[in-house]
Coordinates of C-alpha atoms in Angstrom, one line a residue:
M30 CA 126.2 93.8 93.4
G31 CA 126.1 97.1 92.0
S32 CA 129.0 96.5 94.2
V33 CA 130.8 98.7 96.4
D34 CA 132.3 101.4 94.3
R35 CA 129.2 102.5 92.6
C36 CA 127.7 105.1 94.8
D37 CA 129.7 108.1 93.8
S38 CA 126.9 110.3 94.9
L39 CA 127.6 109.3 98.5
N40 CA 130.3 111.3 100.0
S41 CA 132.4 110.2 102.9
K42 CA 130.1 111.7 105.3
D43 CA 127.2 109.6 104.0
S44 CA 129.4 106.5 104.4
E45 CA 130.3 107.3 107.9
E46 CA 126.7 108.0 108.9
F47 CA 125.1 105.0 107.3
G48 CA 127.9 102.4 107.0
V49 CA 126.5 101.5 103.6
V50 CA 128.5 99.3 101.3
T51 CA 129.0 101.7 98.4
K52 CA 131.2 101.6 95.3
S53 CA 132.2 105.2 95.6
D54 CA 134.2 104.5 98.8
S55 CA 135.2 101.3 97.1
L56 CA 135.3 97.9 98.7
Q57 CA 138.2 98.5 101.0
S58 CA 138.0 102.3 101.2
D59 CA 134.4 102.1 102.4
A60 CA 135.6 99.7 105.1
T61 CA 138.0 102.4 106.2
A62 CA 135.4 105.1 106.1
V63 CA 133.1 103.4 108.5
G64 CA 135.9 102.7 111.0
L65 CA 137.3 99.3 110.4
G66 CA 140.5 100.6 111.8
I67 CA 144.1 100.8 110.8
E68 CA 144.7 97.1 111.5
K69 CA 142.0 96.0 109.1
V70 CA 143.1 98.4 106.5
E71 CA 146.6 97.0 106.7
S72 CA 145.2 93.5 106.3
L73 CA 143.4 94.6 103.2
C74 CA 146.6 96.2 101.9
S75 CA 148.4 92.9 102.4
L76 CA 146.2 91.2 99.8
D77 CA 147.6 90.8 96.3
S78 CA 144.2 90.0 94.7
L79 CA 140.6 89.4 95.6
P80 CA 139.4 86.0 96.8
T81 CA 137.0 84.0 94.7
T82 CA 135.5 81.9 97.5
L83 CA 133.1 82.9 100.3
D84 CA 132.0 81.3 103.5
P85 CA 128.6 79.7 103.0
E86 CA 127.0 81.6 105.9
L87 CA 127.8 84.8 104.0
I88 CA 125.7 83.8 101.0
Q89 CA 122.7 85.9 102.0
G90 CA 119.9 86.8 99.6
V91 CA 116.7 88.8 99.7
P92 CA 113.4 88.3 97.9
L93 CA 112.9 90.5 94.9
S94 CA 109.7 91.8 96.6
V95 CA 111.9 93.3 99.4
C96 CA 114.1 95.0 96.8
L97 CA 111.0 96.6 95.3
S98 CA 109.3 97.5 98.5
G99 CA 108.7 101.1 99.5
W100 CA 108.8 102.2 95.8
G101 CA 112.4 101.1 95.6
K102 CA 113.6 102.8 98.7
F103 CA 116.6 100.6 99.1
W104 CA 117.9 101.8 95.7
A105 CA 118.4 105.3 96.9
A106 CA 122.1 106.1 97.6
T107 CA 121.3 108.0 100.7
T108 CA 118.9 105.5 102.2
P109 CA 120.3 103.9 105.4
A110 CA 120.9 100.2 105.1
P111 CA 118.7 98.2 107.5
V112 CA 120.0 95.4 109.6
A113 CA 120.7 92.9 106.9
K114 CA 119.7 89.8 109.0
R115 CA 116.1 91.2 109.2
L116 CA 115.6 91.2 105.5
S117 CA 118.1 88.7 104.1
R118 CA 118.2 84.9 104.4
R119 CA 120.7 82.1 103.7
T120 CA 120.5 80.8 100.2
A121 CA 122.4 78.3 98.1
F122 CA 122.1 80.5 95.0
Y123 CA 120.7 83.7 93.6
D124 CA 118.1 83.7 90.9
T125 CA 119.5 87.1 89.8
F126 CA 122.5 89.2 90.7
L127 CA 121.5 92.9 90.3
S128 CA 124.4 94.9 89.0
H129 CA 124.0 98.7 89.0
D130 CA 125.7 102.0 89.8
W131 CA 124.6 104.1 92.7
R132 CA 124.6 107.4 90.8
T133 CA 121.5 106.5 88.8
P134 CA 118.3 107.8 90.4
R135 CA 116.3 105.4 92.5
W136 CA 113.1 105.9 90.5
L137 CA 114.8 104.9 87.2
K138 CA 116.0 101.7 88.7
F139 CA 112.6 101.0 90.2
I140 CA 110.9 101.4 86.8
A141 CA 113.5 99.2 85.2
L142 CA 113.0 96.4 87.7
V143 CA 109.2 96.4 87.5
V144 CA 109.4 96.4 83.7
I145 CA 111.9 93.5 83.7
F146 CA 110.3 91.3 86.4
N147 CA 106.6 92.4 86.5
S148 CA 105.5 93.5 83.1
R149 CA 104.8 90.0 81.7
A150 CA 102.6 89.1 84.7
A151 CA 100.8 92.4 84.5
A152 CA 100.0 91.9 80.8
L153 CA 98.8 88.4 81.3
A154 CA 96.7 89.3 84.3
S155 CA 95.2 92.3 82.5
A156 CA 94.3 90.1 79.5
I157 CA 92.6 87.4 81.7
V158 CA 90.6 90.0 83.7
S159 CA 89.6 91.9 80.6
L160 CA 88.4 88.7 78.8
A161 CA 86.6 87.5 82.0
V162 CA 84.8 90.9 82.3
G163 CA 83.8 90.8 78.7
V164 CA 82.3 87.3 79.2
L165 CA 80.5 88.5 82.3
R166 CA 79.1 91.4 80.4
A167 CA 78.0 89.2 77.5
T168 CA 76.2 86.8 79.9
G169 CA 74.5 89.6 81.9
V170 CA 76.4 89.1 85.2
L171 CA 77.9 92.6 84.9
P172 CA 76.2 95.6 83.3
D173 CA 77.0 96.1 79.6
E174 CA 78.6 99.5 80.2
L175 CA 81.8 101.2 79.2
W176 CA 83.1 101.8 82.8
T177 CA 83.9 98.1 83.2
V178 CA 87.1 98.5 81.2
I179 CA 88.5 100.0 84.4
F180 CA 89.1 96.5 85.7
G181 CA 91.6 95.8 83.0
Y182 CA 93.5 99.1 83.5
A183 CA 93.6 98.6 87.3
T184 CA 94.8 95.0 87.1
F185 CA 97.7 95.9 84.9
Y186 CA 99.1 98.6 87.2
I187 CA 98.4 96.6 90.4
F188 CA 100.4 93.6 89.0
L189 CA 103.0 95.9 87.5
L190 CA 103.8 97.4 90.9
V191 CA 103.2 94.6 93.4
W192 CA 103.4 91.3 91.4
Q193 CA 106.4 90.1 93.4
R194 CA 104.4 90.4 96.6
I195 CA 101.5 88.5 95.1
R196 CA 104.0 85.9 93.7
D197 CA 105.5 85.2 97.1
F198 CA 102.2 83.9 98.3
V199 CA 101.8 81.2 95.7
L200 CA 105.4 80.5 94.4
R201 CA 108.9 80.4 95.6
P202 CA 110.2 84.0 96.0
Q203 CA 112.9 85.1 93.5
I204 CA 116.0 85.5 95.5
V205 CA 118.3 88.3 94.3
F206 CA 121.6 89.9 95.4
L207 CA 121.6 93.6 96.3
D208 CA 124.7 94.8 97.9
K209 CA 123.0 97.0 100.5
L210 CA 120.8 94.2 101.8
C211 CA 123.0 91.1 101.3
I212 CA 126.2 92.3 102.9
D213 CA 126.0 92.8 106.6
Q214 CA 126.2 96.5 107.3
H215 CA 126.6 96.4 111.1
D216 CA 129.0 93.6 111.9
E217 CA 132.3 94.9 110.7
R218 CA 134.0 91.5 110.5
L219 CA 131.2 90.1 108.3
K220 CA 131.1 93.2 106.3
E221 CA 134.8 93.0 105.5
K222 CA 134.4 89.4 104.4
G223 CA 131.4 90.1 102.2
I224 CA 133.1 93.1 100.6
M225 CA 136.2 91.2 99.8
G226 CA 134.3 88.1 98.5
L227 CA 132.3 89.7 95.7
A228 CA 133.3 87.0 93.3
G229 CA 131.8 84.4 95.6
F230 CA 128.4 86.0 95.3
L231 CA 128.6 86.1 91.5
D232 CA 129.7 82.5 91.3
N233 CA 126.5 81.5 93.1
T234 CA 124.1 83.4 90.8
R235 CA 122.2 81.9 87.9
K236 CA 121.8 85.2 86.0
L237 CA 123.4 88.6 85.9
T238 CA 121.0 91.6 85.3
V239 CA 122.8 94.8 84.5
L240 CA 120.8 98.0 85.0
W241 CA 122.9 100.0 82.6
S242 CA 123.3 103.8 82.8
P243 CA 126.0 106.0 81.1
Q244 CA 128.1 105.8 84.3
Y245 CA 128.2 102.0 84.5
F246 CA 131.3 101.2 82.6
S247 CA 133.2 104.1 84.1
R248 CA 133.1 102.4 87.6
L249 CA 135.9 100.0 88.5
W250 CA 133.8 97.7 90.6
C251 CA 131.0 97.5 87.9
T252 CA 133.6 96.2 85.4
Y253 CA 134.9 93.8 88.1
E254 CA 131.5 92.3 88.4
L255 CA 131.3 91.8 84.7
A256 CA 134.8 90.3 84.6
T257 CA 133.9 87.9 87.4
F258 CA 130.7 86.7 85.7
L259 CA 132.3 86.3 82.3
R260 CA 135.5 84.6 83.3
N261 CA 134.1 81.1 82.7
P262 CA 132.7 81.0 79.1
D263 CA 131.5 77.4 79.5
Q264 CA 129.0 78.1 82.2
H265 CA 126.6 79.8 79.7
K266 CA 124.8 81.8 82.4
P267 CA 122.3 84.3 81.0
L268 CA 123.3 87.9 81.0
E269 CA 120.6 90.6 80.6
V270 CA 121.7 94.2 80.0
M271 CA 118.9 96.7 80.2
P272 CA 119.4 100.4 79.9
V273 CA 117.3 102.0 82.7
R274 CA 116.2 104.8 80.4
M275 CA 114.9 102.2 77.9
C276 CA 112.5 101.0 80.5
Y277 CA 111.6 104.6 81.3
L278 CA 110.9 105.1 77.6
L279 CA 108.6 102.0 77.5
F280 CA 106.9 103.3 80.6
L281 CA 106.3 106.7 79.0
M282 CA 105.0 105.1 75.8
A283 CA 102.6 102.9 77.8
F284 CA 101.3 105.8 79.7
C285 CA 100.7 108.0 76.6
W286 CA 99.0 105.2 74.7
R287 CA 96.7 104.4 77.6
I288 CA 95.6 108.1 77.7
L289 CA 95.1 108.3 74.0
L290 CA 93.2 105.0 73.7
F291 CA 90.9 105.8 76.5
A292 CA 90.1 109.1 74.9
Y293 CA 89.7 107.5 71.5
Y294 CA 87.3 104.8 72.6
V295 CA 85.2 107.1 74.8
L296 CA 85.0 109.4 71.8
I297 CA 83.6 106.6 69.6
A298 CA 81.1 105.6 72.2
S299 CA 80.1 109.1 73.4
P300 CA 77.1 109.6 71.1
E301 CA 75.3 106.7 72.6
I302 CA 76.4 107.3 76.2
L303 CA 76.7 111.1 76.6
G304 CA 74.5 112.3 73.7
P305 CA 75.3 114.3 70.5
Q306 CA 76.3 117.6 72.3
A307 CA 78.9 115.9 74.5
A308 CA 80.2 113.9 71.6
T309 CA 80.8 117.1 69.6
S310 CA 82.7 118.5 72.6
L311 CA 84.9 115.4 72.8
R312 CA 85.6 115.5 69.1
Q313 CA 87.1 119.0 69.7
I314 CA 89.1 117.9 72.7
F315 CA 90.7 114.8 71.2
P316 CA 92.8 116.6 68.6
V317 CA 94.0 119.0 71.3
L318 CA 95.0 116.1 73.4
V319 CA 97.0 114.6 70.5
I320 CA 98.6 117.9 69.7
V321 CA 99.7 118.2 73.4
I322 CA 100.9 114.6 74.0
L323 CA 102.7 113.9 70.7
P324 CA 105.3 116.7 70.9
M325 CA 105.9 116.0 74.6
H326 CA 106.3 112.3 73.8
F327 CA 108.8 113.0 70.9
Y328 CA 110.7 115.6 72.9
K329 CA 111.2 113.2 75.8
G330 CA 111.9 110.3 73.5
L331 CA 114.7 112.1 71.8
S332 CA 116.3 113.0 75.2
L333 CA 116.1 109.3 76.3
M334 CA 117.5 108.1 73.0
K335 CA 120.6 110.2 73.4
H336 CA 121.4 108.3 76.6
I337 CA 120.5 104.9 75.1
R338 CA 122.8 105.4 72.2
M339 CA 125.7 105.7 74.5
L340 CA 125.8 102.0 75.1
P341 CA 127.2 100.9 71.7
Q342 CA 129.7 103.7 71.9
Q343 CA 130.8 102.7 75.4
L344 CA 131.2 99.1 74.3
Q345 CA 133.3 100.1 71.4
N346 CA 135.6 102.3 73.5
F347 CA 135.6 100.2 76.6
R348 CA 138.9 100.0 78.5
V349 CA 139.0 98.8 82.1
Q350 CA 142.1 100.9 82.6
D351 CA 139.9 104.0 82.2
A352 CA 137.5 103.0 85.0
Q353 CA 137.4 105.2 88.1
C354 CA 137.7 104.3 91.7
F355 CA 137.4 106.3 94.9
C356 CA 140.9 105.6 96.3
C357 CA 142.9 106.7 93.2
S358 CA 140.7 109.7 92.8
N359 CA 141.7 110.8 96.3
D360 CA 145.4 109.9 96.2
H361 CA 144.8 106.9 98.4
R362 CA 143.9 109.0 101.4
H363 CA 140.4 109.4 102.9
P364 CA 139.3 113.0 102.1
E365 CA 138.2 113.6 105.7
S366 CA 140.2 111.4 108.0
Q367 CA 143.4 111.5 105.8
K368 CA 143.9 107.8 106.7
P369 CA 145.6 105.8 104.0
L370 CA 143.3 103.9 101.6
P371 CA 144.3 100.6 99.9
C372 CA 144.3 100.6 96.2
D373 CA 141.2 99.0 94.8
R374 CA 142.6 99.3 91.2
Q375 CA 145.7 97.2 92.0
L376 CA 143.6 94.5 93.7
V377 CA 141.1 94.3 90.8
F378 CA 143.9 94.3 88.1
N379 CA 145.8 91.6 89.9
T380 CA 142.7 89.5 90.1
L381 CA 142.1 90.1 86.4
R382 CA 145.6 88.9 85.7
Q383 CA 144.8 85.6 87.4
W384 CA 141.7 85.2 85.3
Y385 CA 142.7 86.6 81.9
G386 CA 146.5 86.7 81.9
E387 CA 149.3 84.4 80.7
V388 CA 152.9 84.2 82.0
D389 CA 154.6 85.5 78.8
E390 CA 152.2 88.4 78.2
D391 CA 153.1 92.1 78.5
P392 CA 152.1 93.9 81.7
E393 CA 148.7 94.9 80.4
G394 CA 148.0 91.8 78.3
H395 CA 145.4 90.5 80.7
L396 CA 143.6 93.8 80.7
E397 CA 143.5 94.0 76.9
T398 CA 142.1 90.4 76.9
F399 CA 139.3 91.4 79.1
N400 CA 138.7 94.6 77.1
A401 CA 138.5 92.6 73.9
M402 CA 136.1 90.1 75.5
V403 CA 133.7 92.9 76.5
R404 CA 134.0 94.7 73.2
D405 CA 134.0 91.7 70.9
V406 CA 132.6 88.5 72.4
M407 CA 130.0 90.2 74.5
S408 CA 129.1 93.1 72.2
N409 CA 126.4 91.4 70.2
K410 CA 125.0 89.7 73.2
M411 CA 124.8 92.8 75.2
M412 CA 123.2 94.8 72.4
K413 CA 120.7 92.1 71.8
A414 CA 119.9 91.9 75.5
A415 CA 119.7 95.6 76.0
C416 CA 117.9 96.9 72.9
G417 CA 119.5 95.4 69.8
E418 CA 118.5 97.5 66.9
T419 CA 115.0 98.3 68.1
L420 CA 113.0 98.1 71.2
P421 CA 113.2 94.9 73.2
F422 CA 110.1 93.3 71.6
H423 CA 108.8 91.3 74.5
Y424 CA 109.0 94.2 77.0
A425 CA 107.5 96.5 74.3
F426 CA 104.6 94.1 73.9
Y427 CA 104.0 93.7 77.6
M428 CA 104.1 97.4 78.4
V429 CA 102.7 99.2 75.3
V430 CA 100.6 96.9 73.2
T431 CA 98.7 95.8 76.3
A432 CA 97.4 99.3 76.5
N433 CA 94.6 98.0 74.2
I434 CA 94.0 94.9 76.3
P435 CA 91.3 96.5 78.6
W436 CA 89.2 97.2 75.5
L437 CA 89.1 93.5 74.8
T438 CA 86.2 93.7 77.3
E439 CA 84.2 95.8 74.8
C440 CA 85.1 93.5 71.9
V441 CA 84.0 90.3 73.7
A442 CA 80.8 92.0 75.0
Q443 CA 80.0 93.3 71.5
I444 CA 80.4 89.8 70.0
G445 CA 78.3 88.3 72.8
A446 CA 75.5 90.8 72.2
G447 CA 75.5 89.9 68.5
P448 CA 75.3 91.9 65.3
P449 CA 72.9 94.9 64.8
I450 CA 71.2 93.0 61.9
P451 CA 70.2 89.3 61.8
L452 CA 73.2 87.2 60.6
E453 CA 73.7 83.4 60.7
G454 CA 76.3 80.8 60.0
F455 CA 79.3 82.0 58.0
R456 CA 78.0 85.5 57.8
L457 CA 77.9 85.7 61.6
L458 CA 81.4 84.3 61.8
V459 CA 82.6 87.0 59.4
W460 CA 81.0 89.7 61.4
S461 CA 82.6 88.4 64.6
L462 CA 85.9 88.3 62.9
R463 CA 85.5 91.9 61.7
T464 CA 84.7 92.9 65.2
F465 CA 87.8 91.2 66.6
M466 CA 90.0 92.7 63.8
D467 CA 88.7 96.2 64.7
W468 CA 90.1 95.7 68.2
A469 CA 93.3 93.9 67.1
H470 CA 94.1 96.4 64.4
M471 CA 94.8 99.0 67.2
C472 CA 97.4 96.6 68.7
L473 CA 99.1 96.4 65.3
M474 CA 99.0 100.2 65.0
M475 CA 100.8 100.5 68.3
L476 CA 103.6 98.1 67.2
C477 CA 104.0 100.1 64.1
A478 CA 104.0 103.4 66.0
M479 CA 106.7 102.1 68.4
R480 CA 109.0 101.0 65.7
C481 CA 108.5 104.2 63.8
C482 CA 109.2 106.3 66.9
V483 CA 112.4 104.5 67.6
A484 CA 113.6 104.9 64.0
L485 CA 112.7 108.6 63.9
W486 CA 114.3 109.2 67.3
S487 CA 117.5 107.5 66.2
R488 CA 117.6 109.6 63.1
G489 CA 116.7 112.7 65.1
V490 CA 119.5 112.2 67.6
E491 CA 121.9 112.7 64.7
W492 CA 120.2 115.9 63.7
L493 CA 120.6 117.3 67.2
E494 CA 124.2 118.1 66.4
R495 CA 123.0 120.7 63.9
L496 CA 119.4 121.6 64.9
P497 CA 117.6 122.6 68.1
Q498 CA 115.7 119.7 69.7
L499 CA 112.3 121.4 69.4
L500 CA 112.8 121.9 65.7
V501 CA 113.8 118.3 65.3
V502 CA 110.6 117.3 67.1
L503 CA 108.5 119.4 64.7
L504 CA 110.2 117.8 61.7
L505 CA 109.7 114.3 62.9
I506 CA 106.1 114.4 64.0
P507 CA 104.6 114.8 60.5
V508 CA 106.5 111.7 59.3
Q509 CA 105.0 109.7 62.3
V510 CA 101.5 111.0 61.6
L511 CA 101.8 110.1 57.9
V512 CA 103.0 106.5 58.6
M513 CA 100.2 106.0 61.1
A514 CA 97.6 107.4 58.7
L515 CA 98.7 105.0 56.0
A516 CA 98.3 102.1 58.4
W517 CA 95.0 103.2 59.9
I518 CA 92.9 104.8 57.1
P519 CA 92.7 101.8 54.6
F520 CA 91.4 99.4 57.3
Q521 CA 88.9 101.9 58.7
L522 CA 87.6 102.7 55.2
C523 CA 87.1 99.1 54.4
L524 CA 85.4 98.5 57.7
T525 CA 83.1 101.5 57.3
L526 CA 82.2 101.2 53.6
T527 CA 81.6 97.4 53.4
E528 CA 78.7 95.3 54.6
P529 CA 79.0 93.6 58.1
D530 CA 79.5 90.2 56.5
N531 CA 82.2 91.4 54.0
L532 CA 85.7 90.0 54.5
L533 CA 87.5 92.8 52.6
P534 CA 88.9 94.5 55.8
I535 CA 91.1 91.5 56.3
V536 CA 93.3 92.6 53.4
P537 CA 94.5 95.9 55.0
F538 CA 94.6 94.2 58.3
L539 CA 97.0 91.5 57.1
A540 CA 99.0 94.2 55.3
V541 CA 99.7 96.0 58.6
L542 CA 100.4 92.7 60.3
A543 CA 103.0 91.9 57.6
F544 CA 104.5 95.3 57.8
D545 CA 104.9 95.0 61.6
V546 CA 106.6 91.6 61.3
Y547 CA 109.0 93.0 58.7
I548 CA 110.0 96.1 60.7
F549 CA 110.7 94.1 63.8
K550 CA 112.5 91.3 62.1
S551 CA 114.4 93.1 59.5
Q552 CA 118.2 93.4 60.1
A553 CA 118.4 96.6 58.1
Q554 CA 117.3 98.7 60.9
V555 CA 117.8 102.4 61.5
G556 CA 118.1 102.2 65.2
L557 CA 120.9 101.1 67.5
K558 CA 123.5 98.8 66.1
A559 CA 126.1 96.7 67.7
P560 CA 129.5 98.3 67.2
T561 CA 132.0 97.0 64.6
I562 CA 135.1 95.9 66.6
D563 CA 138.6 95.6 65.2
S564 CA 140.0 93.1 67.6
A565 CA 141.4 89.5 67.9
P566 CA 139.3 86.9 66.2
R567 CA 136.4 85.7 68.3
E568 CA 137.4 82.1 68.2
E569 CA 140.9 82.8 69.3
L570 CA 139.8 85.0 72.1
A571 CA 137.2 82.6 73.4
S572 CA 139.7 79.8 73.3
K573 CA 142.2 81.8 75.3
V574 CA 139.6 82.7 78.0
R575 CA 138.5 79.1 78.1
R576 CA 142.1 77.9 78.5
L577 CA 142.7 80.4 81.3
S578 CA 139.4 79.4 83.0
E579 CA 140.5 75.7 83.0
R580 CA 143.9 76.7 84.4
Q581 CA 142.3 78.7 87.2
K582 CA 139.9 75.9 88.1
T583 CA 142.8 73.5 88.3
E584 CA 144.7 75.8 90.6
E585 CA 141.7 76.3 92.9
E586 CA 141.0 72.6 93.1
F587 CA 144.7 72.0 94.0
A588 CA 144.6 74.7 96.6
A589 CA 141.4 73.3 98.2
H590 CA 143.0 69.8 98.2
S591 CA 146.2 71.1 99.8
F592 CA 144.2 73.0 102.5
S593 CA 142.1 69.9 103.4
A594 CA 145.2 67.8 103.6

């Protein structure tokens, strides 16, 4: 759930006012803060470990569209939780369990969610609309004018922001788990059961999506969610780890590219549309626009990369023993009421002993087993899911490369209108191919630019230890400009200096394509790398976890049989 210990930004007063399940007040401590009473606190203290089963009526989910409503209003730590029954519904399973910490700003999580769940639909819808508008322009249904590219731009952002609402009308809604909405916040009895049965929610999910921030692995209940999800290695459930600032970085790249491309294409078309004088003015404005946007883009990119690079470091140094919880931070007494708080750490550690421990192990053997599993077995998987050694290609494609999709309208309309000189047969086919390559080359340029940016930012972060950030930006920008010039100039020269039916431009086009494939596929990357772990052999560790999982399953089946008897 982003569970109940995450919201460290909520103080005890917030918890008393809103009754929100938060991870800062911890699962049990939060129950105390909202007035469960001494009797219930004592019942919580009597537990040795956390249960792994949950009453079916408590398995409540919400459509993803609800989680994204109000610009992500439910992701704010200080937003009061609504009556859960009004928004949640009974479900047999969750499509996705959304794991997060409450310290991360709401807007970062909202951007991450729309990138993860909406960007593909937005890219596809924008492509379909842009292609259709181009055909309508070519057939004369729509005027053959530049302003029609707006349809492609508008479609992308509409689908990016509200795709889940649209999806709910035609497909089954995606049902997700969000603690604030899926655990009853007003019936204290149901709230206590939901809080204690976190493992039951995770066992009924098909996928775990971690919205990672630098605080994530420092929160006890976040690590408990991960431990619960990973305790059965044979389930092979998908795990996606996405740094929220990586999504923000993609969002920033997409916005910058859309501005630059719009200015670039308008500049090209301006002599015909606006006249020579206006075209001259635009030629003067465009370099200024680049000079302003590029340094800002690099400065912000360096700042974001510093946060993103914390993930491999956190994985390498991960120890669940170092995770923080509200109760231990306050000496097991509520800071305002001074009532005793049960120890969340002891409950979680005892539960981890059941899942990852063996009888003859040392007292912390089960914790070290879990630590090793996160660091070793899950390290490569997490790094690949999160950002690997470069940008996540599919999200980068959906968000950034599609900045050029609206201009497919111009390409299709131009091909439909035909060449400026009479051409037939193969010569006409070559001209059409050149026109398409002129548009597609910009997509390849953006892929190259993204990879180059990430490589330079990764290198620049290392320089920040010795140089001011502004100076690092000024050193990196010329390298970026040089790489882009080498990728752009040869193709444009071939396109400009050859006849309309000459295939020579295909040579630099394929060269840039090959370079893009190489830089995204190569393993010798400059960017983020999975940490090298000095731990138990992976096969031995996986075998141990599998053996413990089978033992636990047998014990649970025996307990269920005894209860029914």
